[in-house]
Amino acid sequence: MEIKLLQKEAPVWIAGDAIHQQVSFHAETVVPDTADDVQEIVWTRGGLLLKGKEPGLRAVSVSGEAWASVLYLTENGQLESIRLRKDFEIVFEAEAAEPDALPHLSWYLSGLQGKLLNPRKLSVSFEVQAALRSFHRGSALAETTLPEGEWKGLHVLKNQSTALALTAATEKPFTLREQLPLSAEQKALSQIDAEELRFALQDTEQVGSRCIIKGEMLLGLWGRDTSNHPVKADYHIPFSQLLDITEDTLDQSSVWIEPNSLYLDWTEGIGGERSLDLEVHALLQFCSYTRREVVTFLDAYSTAMPLEAERCSFTLLRSVEPCICTVSTDGAVPVPDDMAELLAAEGKIGVLERSGGTARIPMYLDILYRSGDGSLASARRSMKLDVKDVPENALILSQRLQSLIAEADGNEIRLSGCAEIRWELIETENISTLTILSHDEEKAWVKTDRPSVCLVRRGGERLWDLAKEYLSSEDLIRSFNAEDAEFLLIPAEF
């Protein structure tokens, strides 16, 4: 005879494994006919814009635009810049993609290098690290129960676990429009050469079935002042977005925001005061998690007859932790031999490297300086930064050089600041539950062959294990013995 256990399920979103891709490509451009020839590249900055996602049966195609701004020295010693753009596509292959799957993307530039091909032509190489996770609607086990009926002599060991259920996976395009006044420091910025845009999340607040996501949009602008020297201006712009997640509870959440486009332009007010018009289009990708109790059957036996059990295994989601690791950039690099004055230094970091249990991240420093003869020149330096606290199984979402101060000190350039690595750690647990119990009444235990009571010295066994071995029950053993008894009387259950 078979007893098919009932498996109650609850609707959830199912997350597929992250698919990682690393792609490299390059773009070329020529300087305008009206511009002077290029002598050398000072530094290169760039970014990524998400243009679209196209899920298919066995693949997801992601289209984007990479842009770069190259600051260079001309043959007559002047600083100039030129910008280029490159459309690209990444195809993430999946063996069994769901037709209604919702893909979430996170990516960042891990490598960006400008190269001078000839005095009239420049090339920029891009390296992109990308991770894609697809979510589809499904169901997860919530509770295992016995079917209705009387099952004489049957005992089951229940287990109650707390798990995270992915209750909502969604995305929302949004637009931010701002008119930014210029501070005294920012007024020195007369020309914009490059910009960096990122989103810093601060709080997630739930109101009923809606979720308010709050944060800051951080905008960094690189350009030149009226003396044609490099300067930088930073803006911190608060934002909030409202999402309908259909659930009344929210215990954890994950948020990714990728920009689609960025528009900047100078405007002048009535009094001649300049301000900056900003328009940003971005895609907010969101997952919400709710804690739920999951009941399973770990074991079963019968005091009436032999019992065989079938079981199935599944994975419980325990936690999804967004984390930020800050890496110190304190150190020093040698100055160029002909440097008389350090004018500016810009840094960027490369891909996290792991070897022999240690993790490091390379940092590249591009230096603009004035040489002994008064001319401008540039140089590149590099160093390795030790990284701690990022587990092997962490999903790295982004990495960037957050701040950097460079000061000339004799034969060295002293560096201080920090790099930021943002990652997510997903913890799961594999458990099993009984699904079918089989027994044969014709092979029932012969009661006369069983002692009515046994005396057992207590070791480290669970009462469940003793009850199963001696065909008793936990309640019956407790009723016959004191709680701290060294020897247990174990009566058989007839």
mmCIF file of N, CA and C in Angstrom, residues 32 40 68 94-95 117 131 138-139 148 174 199 213 240 244 264 284 286 303 314 360 388 416 420 428-429 487:
data_model
loop_
_atom_site.group_PDB
_atom_site.id
_atom_site.type_symbol
_atom_site.label_atom_id
_atom_site.label_comp_id
_atom_site.label_asym_id
_atom_site.label_seq_id
_atom_site.Cartn_x
_atom_site.Cartn_y
_atom_site.Cartn_z
ATOM 1 N N PRO A 32 39.071 66.199 -36.049
ATOM 2 C CA PRO A 32 38.564 67.061 -37.132
ATOM 3 C C PRO A 32 39.704 67.725 -37.915
ATOM 4 N N GLU A 40 50.025 62.980 -27.797
ATOM 5 C CA GLU A 40 49.899 61.832 -26.905
ATOM 6 C C GLU A 40 48.568 61.903 -26.170
ATOM 7 N N ALA A 68 33.256 56.810 -24.995
ATOM 8 C CA ALA A 68 34.543 57.165 -24.395
ATOM 9 C C ALA A 68 34.891 58.592 -24.755
ATOM 10 N N ALA A 94 21.137 30.354 -23.100
ATOM 11 C CA ALA A 94 20.517 29.571 -22.024
ATOM 12 C C ALA A 94 19.864 28.349 -22.650
ATOM 13 N N GLU A 95 20.083 27.177 -22.054
ATOM 14 C CA GLU A 95 19.576 25.937 -22.645
ATOM 15 C C GLU A 95 18.056 25.858 -22.598
ATOM 16 N N LEU A 117 46.856 55.781 -32.925
ATOM 17 C CA LEU A 117 47.241 55.015 -34.105
ATOM 18 C C LEU A 117 48.154 55.835 -35.019
ATOM 19 N N ALA A 131 26.683 40.308 -16.186
ATOM 20 C CA ALA A 131 25.998 39.167 -15.564
ATOM 21 C C ALA A 131 24.513 39.316 -15.816
ATOM 22 N N GLY A 138 6.719 30.650 -11.087
ATOM 23 C CA GLY A 138 6.663 29.223 -10.780
ATOM 24 C C GLY A 138 6.071 29.024 -9.412
ATOM 25 N N SER A 139 6.360 27.892 -8.803
ATOM 26 C CA SER A 139 5.855 27.584 -7.472
ATOM 27 C C SER A 139 6.936 26.865 -6.688
ATOM 28 N N GLU A 148 -5.798 12.736 4.363
ATOM 29 C CA GLU A 148 -6.760 12.438 5.422
ATOM 30 C C GLU A 148 -6.916 10.929 5.582
ATOM 31 N N PHE A 174 12.421 54.849 -15.828
ATOM 32 C CA PHE A 174 12.076 56.129 -15.219
ATOM 33 C C PHE A 174 12.997 57.216 -15.756
ATOM 34 N N PHE A 199 24.158 55.176 -9.404
ATOM 35 C CA PHE A 199 23.054 55.292 -8.459
ATOM 36 C C PHE A 199 23.448 54.626 -7.147
ATOM 37 N N ILE A 213 11.552 53.200 -3.255
ATOM 38 C CA ILE A 213 13.003 53.044 -3.333
ATOM 39 C C ILE A 213 13.622 54.434 -3.348
ATOM 40 N N SER A 240 13.578 59.154 -5.832
ATOM 41 C CA SER A 240 12.745 58.093 -5.266
ATOM 42 C C SER A 240 11.855 57.547 -6.372
ATOM 43 N N ASP A 244 4.893 48.800 -7.492
ATOM 44 C CA ASP A 244 3.825 47.930 -6.983
ATOM 45 C C ASP A 244 4.343 46.502 -7.007
ATOM 46 N N LEU A 264 23.067 66.452 -21.182
ATOM 47 C CA LEU A 264 23.567 67.597 -20.426
ATOM 48 C C LEU A 264 23.668 68.815 -21.333
ATOM 49 N N LEU A 284 15.146 50.589 -13.803
ATOM 50 C CA LEU A 284 15.231 50.057 -12.451
ATOM 51 C C LEU A 284 14.785 48.599 -12.465
ATOM 52 N N PHE A 286 14.195 45.196 -10.061
ATOM 53 C CA PHE A 286 13.882 45.024 -8.638
ATOM 54 C C PHE A 286 13.427 43.607 -8.345
ATOM 55 N N THR A 303 5.167 1.473 13.646
ATOM 56 C CA THR A 303 5.321 0.473 14.709
ATOM 57 C C THR A 303 4.482 -0.757 14.438
ATOM 58 N N PHE A 314 15.213 19.455 -2.947
ATOM 59 C CA PHE A 314 15.009 20.772 -3.540
ATOM 60 C C PHE A 314 15.885 21.763 -2.802
ATOM 61 N N ARG A 360 43.304 40.494 -5.446
ATOM 62 C CA ARG A 360 43.838 41.834 -5.682
ATOM 63 C C ARG A 360 43.107 42.458 -6.849
ATOM 64 N N LYS A 388 39.805 42.302 0.530
ATOM 65 C CA LYS A 388 39.361 41.337 1.540
ATOM 66 C C LYS A 388 37.835 41.292 1.557
ATOM 67 N N SER A 416 45.978 58.488 -1.916
ATOM 68 C CA SER A 416 45.053 58.105 -0.845
ATOM 69 C C SER A 416 43.633 58.179 -1.400
ATOM 70 N N GLU A 420 35.587 50.937 -4.572
ATOM 71 C CA GLU A 420 34.363 50.311 -4.087
ATOM 72 C C GLU A 420 33.994 49.131 -4.977
ATOM 73 N N THR A 428 22.056 29.369 -0.219
ATOM 74 C CA THR A 428 20.995 28.384 -0.395
ATOM 75 C C THR A 428 21.310 27.150 0.444
ATOM 76 N N GLU A 429 20.330 26.287 0.575
ATOM 77 C CA GLU A 429 20.500 25.023 1.302
ATOM 78 C C GLU A 429 19.696 23.939 0.603
ATOM 79 N N PHE A 487 19.075 6.240 32.421
ATOM 80 C CA PHE A 487 18.562 5.034 31.775
ATOM 81 C C PHE A 487 17.110 5.289 31.407
#
